[in-house]
Tab-separated table of C-alpha atoms in Angstrom:
chain	number	residue	atom	x	y	z
A	1	MET	CA	9.290	-248.209	56.488
A	2	THR	CA	11.145	-251.618	56.845
A	3	GLN	CA	10.875	-255.138	58.121
A	4	PRO	CA	14.859	-255.428	59.540
A	5	PHE	CA	13.983	-258.982	60.859
A	6	ARG	CA	13.115	-260.882	58.239
A	7	LYS	CA	16.597	-260.150	56.900
A	8	ASP	CA	18.508	-262.165	59.776
A	9	GLN	CA	19.044	-259.008	61.477
A	10	HIS	CA	18.309	-259.002	65.362
A	11	TYR	CA	19.124	-255.552	66.050
A	12	TYR	CA	18.071	-252.375	64.775
A	13	GLN	CA	19.151	-248.789	65.769
A	14	SER	CA	17.006	-245.841	65.162
A	15	GLN	CA	18.093	-243.982	62.674
A	16	LEU	CA	16.450	-240.609	63.765
A	17	TRP	CA	16.486	-240.940	67.821
A	18	CYS	CA	20.254	-241.585	69.726
A	19	GLY	CA	19.800	-244.209	72.359
A	20	VAL	CA	16.471	-246.075	71.222
A	21	SER	CA	16.708	-249.366	69.779
A	22	LEU	CA	14.653	-252.404	69.379
A	23	GLN	CA	15.806	-256.106	69.372
A	24	LEU	CA	14.274	-259.560	68.170
A	25	LEU	CA	15.178	-262.345	70.571
A	26	GLU	CA	13.990	-265.929	71.166
A	27	ASP	CA	10.365	-264.889	72.164
A	28	ARG	CA	10.252	-261.173	72.104
A	29	ILE	CA	10.824	-257.659	70.813
A	30	GLU	CA	12.390	-255.608	73.073
A	31	ALA	CA	12.106	-251.742	72.387
A	32	SER	CA	14.403	-250.023	74.790
A	33	SER	CA	15.681	-246.448	75.392
A	34	ASN	CA	18.617	-245.076	77.464
A	35	VAL	CA	15.765	-242.382	79.050
A	36	PRO	CA	12.492	-242.976	80.921
A	37	LEU	CA	9.534	-242.377	78.551
A	38	TYR	CA	6.458	-241.532	79.957
A	39	ALA	CA	3.554	-244.259	78.510
A	40	LEU	CA	0.134	-244.362	77.848
A	41	SER	CA	-1.057	-248.286	76.873
A	42	SER	CA	-3.402	-250.474	76.839
A	43	ALA	CA	-1.191	-253.226	77.959
A	44	ILE	CA	-1.641	-256.067	80.254
A	45	HIS	CA	1.062	-254.568	82.420
A	46	PRO	CA	1.021	-252.142	83.431
A	47	GLY	CA	-1.729	-250.559	81.694
A	48	GLY	CA	-2.723	-246.863	82.169
A	49	PHE	CA	0.287	-244.087	82.305
A	50	SER	CA	3.575	-245.332	83.714
A	51	TYR	CA	6.891	-244.826	83.275
A	52	THR	CA	9.231	-246.985	81.359
A	53	ASN	CA	12.573	-247.585	79.407
A	54	ARG	CA	11.602	-251.035	78.131
A	55	ILE	CA	8.600	-251.976	76.198
A	56	VAL	CA	8.611	-256.175	75.032
A	57	ASN	CA	5.744	-257.255	72.868
A	58	TRP	CA	5.771	-261.055	73.994
A	59	LYS	CA	5.236	-263.879	71.462
A	60	VAL	CA	2.843	-266.708	72.969
A	61	PRO	CA	1.768	-270.140	71.400
A	62	LEU	CA	-2.076	-270.320	70.502
A	63	THR	CA	-2.395	-272.428	73.071
A	64	TYR	CA	-1.566	-269.881	75.842
A	65	GLN	CA	-3.958	-270.417	78.895
A	66	CYS	CA	-3.975	-266.985	80.306
A	67	GLU	CA	-5.285	-267.388	83.791
A	68	ASP	CA	-3.168	-264.880	85.206
A	69	PRO	CA	-1.237	-263.004	82.268
A	70	VAL	CA	-0.109	-259.732	84.254
A	71	LEU	CA	1.833	-262.328	86.471
A	72	ASP	CA	3.138	-264.527	83.566
A	73	ILE	CA	4.691	-261.092	82.248
A	74	ILE	CA	6.174	-259.739	85.751
A	75	ASN	CA	7.787	-263.724	85.926
A	76	GLN	CA	9.009	-263.575	82.425
A	77	CYS	CA	10.417	-260.111	83.116
A	78	THR	CA	12.712	-261.646	85.963
A	79	GLU	CA	13.607	-264.086	83.311
A	80	TRP	CA	14.729	-261.799	80.694
A	81	GLY	CA	16.425	-259.646	83.527
A	82	CYS	CA	14.062	-256.859	83.159
A	83	GLU	CA	12.834	-254.411	85.991
A	84	SER	CA	9.013	-255.197	85.859
A	85	GLU	CA	8.351	-251.641	87.350
A	86	ALA	CA	9.863	-250.041	84.291
A	87	THR	CA	8.530	-252.640	81.902
A	88	VAL	CA	5.233	-252.386	79.489
A	89	GLY	CA	4.490	-256.127	78.544
A	90	LEU	CA	2.137	-256.921	75.232
A	91	LEU	CA	1.024	-260.461	74.478
A	92	THR	CA	0.792	-261.552	70.617
A	93	ALA	CA	0.601	-264.826	68.634
A	94	ALA	CA	1.630	-263.053	65.237
A	95	LYS	CA	5.014	-263.420	63.434
A	96	LEU	CA	7.930	-261.130	65.284
A	97	THR	CA	10.318	-261.456	62.657
A	98	HIS	CA	7.351	-259.819	60.037
A	99	ALA	CA	7.162	-256.494	62.657
A	100	SER	CA	6.953	-253.133	60.713
A	101	ILE	CA	8.742	-250.237	61.573
A	102	ASN	CA	8.988	-246.868	60.159
A	103	GLU	CA	10.538	-243.927	61.478
A	104	MET	CA	9.508	-240.119	60.878
A	105	GLU	CA	10.683	-236.508	61.695
A	106	GLY	CA	8.436	-233.318	61.600
A	107	ASP	CA	7.316	-230.497	63.637
A	108	ARG	CA	9.496	-230.739	66.898
A	109	PHE	CA	8.856	-234.253	67.337
A	110	LYS	CA	10.615	-237.513	66.183
A	111	LEU	CA	8.938	-240.967	66.349
A	112	ILE	CA	9.420	-245.002	65.657
A	113	CYS	CA	6.297	-246.769	65.101
A	114	CYS	CA	6.794	-250.617	65.437
A	115	THR	CA	3.700	-252.614	64.497
A	116	THR	CA	3.211	-256.795	64.648
A	117	VAL	CA	-0.090	-258.137	62.774
A	118	GLY	CA	-1.950	-261.279	63.290
A	119	THR	CA	-5.457	-261.056	61.877
A	120	ARG	CA	-6.770	-264.578	62.926
A	121	ASN	CA	-9.328	-263.003	65.087
A	122	ALA	CA	-10.335	-259.833	63.031
A	123	ALA	CA	-13.819	-257.961	64.265
A	124	ARG	CA	-15.562	-255.282	63.556
A	125	SER	CA	-16.183	-252.980	66.584
A	126	GLY	CA	-19.715	-252.180	67.378
A	127	MET	CA	-21.438	-255.347	65.829
A	128	PRO	CA	-22.847	-258.065	67.809
A	129	ARG	CA	-20.943	-261.217	68.042
A	130	SER	CA	-19.552	-264.149	70.472
A	131	THR	CA	-17.640	-263.168	73.215
A	132	PHE	CA	-15.270	-264.104	75.754
A	133	SER	CA	-14.267	-263.038	79.574
A	134	ALA	CA	-10.664	-264.583	78.849
A	135	TYR	CA	-7.901	-263.097	77.037
A	136	SER	CA	-7.016	-264.697	73.788
A	137	PRO	CA	-4.033	-263.509	71.708
A	138	GLY	CA	-3.925	-262.959	68.092
A	139	THR	CA	-3.379	-259.147	67.827
A	140	ILE	CA	-2.686	-255.977	66.114
A	141	ASN	CA	0.214	-254.394	68.621
A	142	ILE	CA	1.249	-250.935	67.806
A	143	VAL	CA	4.183	-249.360	69.846
A	144	ILE	CA	4.641	-245.607	68.936
A	145	LEU	CA	7.903	-243.665	70.452
A	146	ILE	CA	7.928	-239.944	70.000
A	147	ASP	CA	10.839	-237.830	71.380
A	148	GLY	CA	8.802	-234.640	72.038
A	149	GLN	CA	6.678	-233.231	74.785
A	150	MET	CA	2.961	-234.165	74.713
A	151	THR	CA	-0.084	-233.578	77.132
A	152	GLU	CA	-1.708	-236.441	78.242
A	153	SER	CA	-4.808	-235.676	76.647
A	154	ALA	CA	-2.644	-235.309	73.356
A	155	MET	CA	-1.655	-238.943	74.168
A	156	VAL	CA	-5.287	-240.066	74.564
A	157	ASN	CA	-5.698	-238.427	71.009
A	158	ALA	CA	-2.778	-239.932	69.702
A	159	VAL	CA	-4.488	-243.404	70.531
A	160	ILE	CA	-7.265	-242.423	68.587
A	161	THR	CA	-5.728	-241.085	65.725
A	162	ALA	CA	-3.578	-244.285	65.810
A	163	THR	CA	-6.668	-246.723	65.697
A	164	GLU	CA	-8.370	-244.977	62.839
A	165	ALA	CA	-5.390	-245.556	60.791
A	166	LYS	CA	-5.201	-248.900	62.037
A	167	THR	CA	-8.668	-249.525	60.692
A	168	ALA	CA	-8.077	-247.519	57.718
A	169	ALA	CA	-5.321	-250.009	56.637
A	170	LEU	CA	-7.181	-253.343	57.285
A	171	GLN	CA	-10.125	-251.847	55.466
A	172	HIS	CA	-7.726	-250.948	52.767
A	173	LEU	CA	-6.589	-254.865	52.641
A	174	GLY	CA	-10.167	-255.948	52.580
A	175	ILE	CA	-9.772	-258.137	55.776
A	176	VAL	CA	-13.308	-258.829	57.403
A	177	GLU	CA	-14.702	-260.371	60.864
A	178	MET	CA	-15.474	-264.280	59.944
A	179	GLU	CA	-18.912	-263.988	61.273
A	180	THR	CA	-20.481	-261.397	59.661
A	181	GLY	CA	-18.106	-260.808	56.427
A	182	GLN	CA	-18.101	-257.126	57.088
A	183	SER	CA	-14.829	-255.065	57.126
A	184	ALA	CA	-12.850	-255.354	60.374
A	185	THR	CA	-12.112	-252.647	62.314
A	186	GLY	CA	-9.130	-254.433	64.518
A	187	THR	CA	-8.835	-257.488	66.171
A	188	THR	CA	-10.543	-258.449	69.465
A	189	THR	CA	-7.030	-258.155	71.390
A	190	ASP	CA	-5.154	-255.829	69.844
A	191	ALA	CA	-3.025	-253.504	71.899
A	192	ILE	CA	-1.261	-249.854	71.609
A	193	VAL	CA	1.610	-248.040	73.495
A	194	ILE	CA	2.073	-244.044	73.015
A	195	ALA	CA	5.783	-243.619	74.835
A	196	VAL	CA	6.806	-240.021	75.225
A	197	SER	CA	10.412	-238.753	76.271
A	198	GLN	CA	9.141	-235.281	77.300
A	199	ALA	CA	12.124	-233.689	76.523
A	200	ALA	CA	12.026	-230.375	77.433
A	201	SER	CA	14.664	-229.058	75.141
A	202	TRP	CA	11.764	-229.173	72.488
A	203	ASN	CA	10.721	-225.955	74.232
A	204	ALA	CA	6.763	-226.849	72.512
A	205	VAL	CA	4.194	-228.840	74.066
A	206	HIS	CA	1.972	-231.125	71.347
A	207	ALA	CA	-1.601	-230.223	73.283
A	208	TYR	CA	-3.482	-232.447	70.366
A	209	ALA	CA	-2.343	-234.740	68.250
A	210	GLY	CA	-5.532	-235.423	65.696
A	211	ALA	CA	-5.362	-236.120	62.110
A	212	ALA	CA	-5.129	-232.317	61.350
A	213	THR	CA	-1.901	-231.641	63.543
A	214	THR	CA	1.397	-232.429	62.403
A	215	ILE	CA	2.039	-234.605	64.996
A	216	GLY	CA	-1.049	-236.391	64.592
A	217	CYS	CA	-0.774	-236.822	60.882
A	218	ALA	CA	2.339	-238.454	61.107
A	219	ILE	CA	1.015	-240.837	64.025
A	220	GLY	CA	-1.231	-241.703	61.260
A	221	GLU	CA	0.956	-242.436	58.576
A	222	ALA	CA	3.184	-244.163	60.540
A	223	VAL	CA	0.714	-246.724	61.754
A	224	TYR	CA	-1.117	-246.933	58.315
A	225	GLU	CA	2.160	-247.988	56.715
A	226	THR	CA	3.424	-250.754	59.079
A	227	VAL	CA	0.117	-251.972	59.168
A	228	LEU	CA	-0.442	-252.625	55.688
A	229	GLU	CA	3.067	-253.871	55.195
A	230	ALA	CA	2.884	-256.555	58.497
A	231	ALA	CA	-0.117	-257.423	57.562
A	232	ARG	CA	0.426	-258.004	54.140
A	233	THR	CA	3.329	-260.098	54.770
A	234	GLN	CA	1.983	-262.140	57.637
A	235	HIS	CA	1.207	-265.232	55.953
A	236	ASP	CA	5.094	-264.860	54.004
A	237	ASP	CA	8.143	-266.935	55.156
């Protein structure tokens, strides 16, 4: 677990997965792979299942006007020199320099987890609250890159496991929803990406990713630890 971008470092090369890197640029973190990844995401672009070789966590100001965030991401891809069709785009107002990265290797898989945290709009799901129809950044963004093979249902399962781990970390830190004072389960604009190599060389397909599985337990640990680190330091220089 590390926060490399707090140390004037702008490039992070995976220590476990050759060809995968994360780069801090002026207004974004780009995670890139030299092979296409099969992704499931709640990202604004493209969202759902897609193929990608680049995941961009774009920092926008708190005053960001979000009438058409999808078009904004597509236009930014052109400006950045990315192919929008192969790029997953996330938005955040959190400090990119405080992103936390964790790498793990286990039972026929390798994974990299990169999390950015801003808890200004912390919320508790399941409670009545003020709601809005427009997108508003604040956001815990979790990007999980997995070298391995997973079924689509296992990828959905991974989203559940990661979300549970995120909530556990926020409760450990005592972060609350301001309106109710109750423990926060996330923020109002959280997003997640699960991107998998689906490399046949592993000769094993993970059909589940719950907390009792080897891959699910690793996902939970990686998310928990990165949310803790990024959240604890979000107000630091």
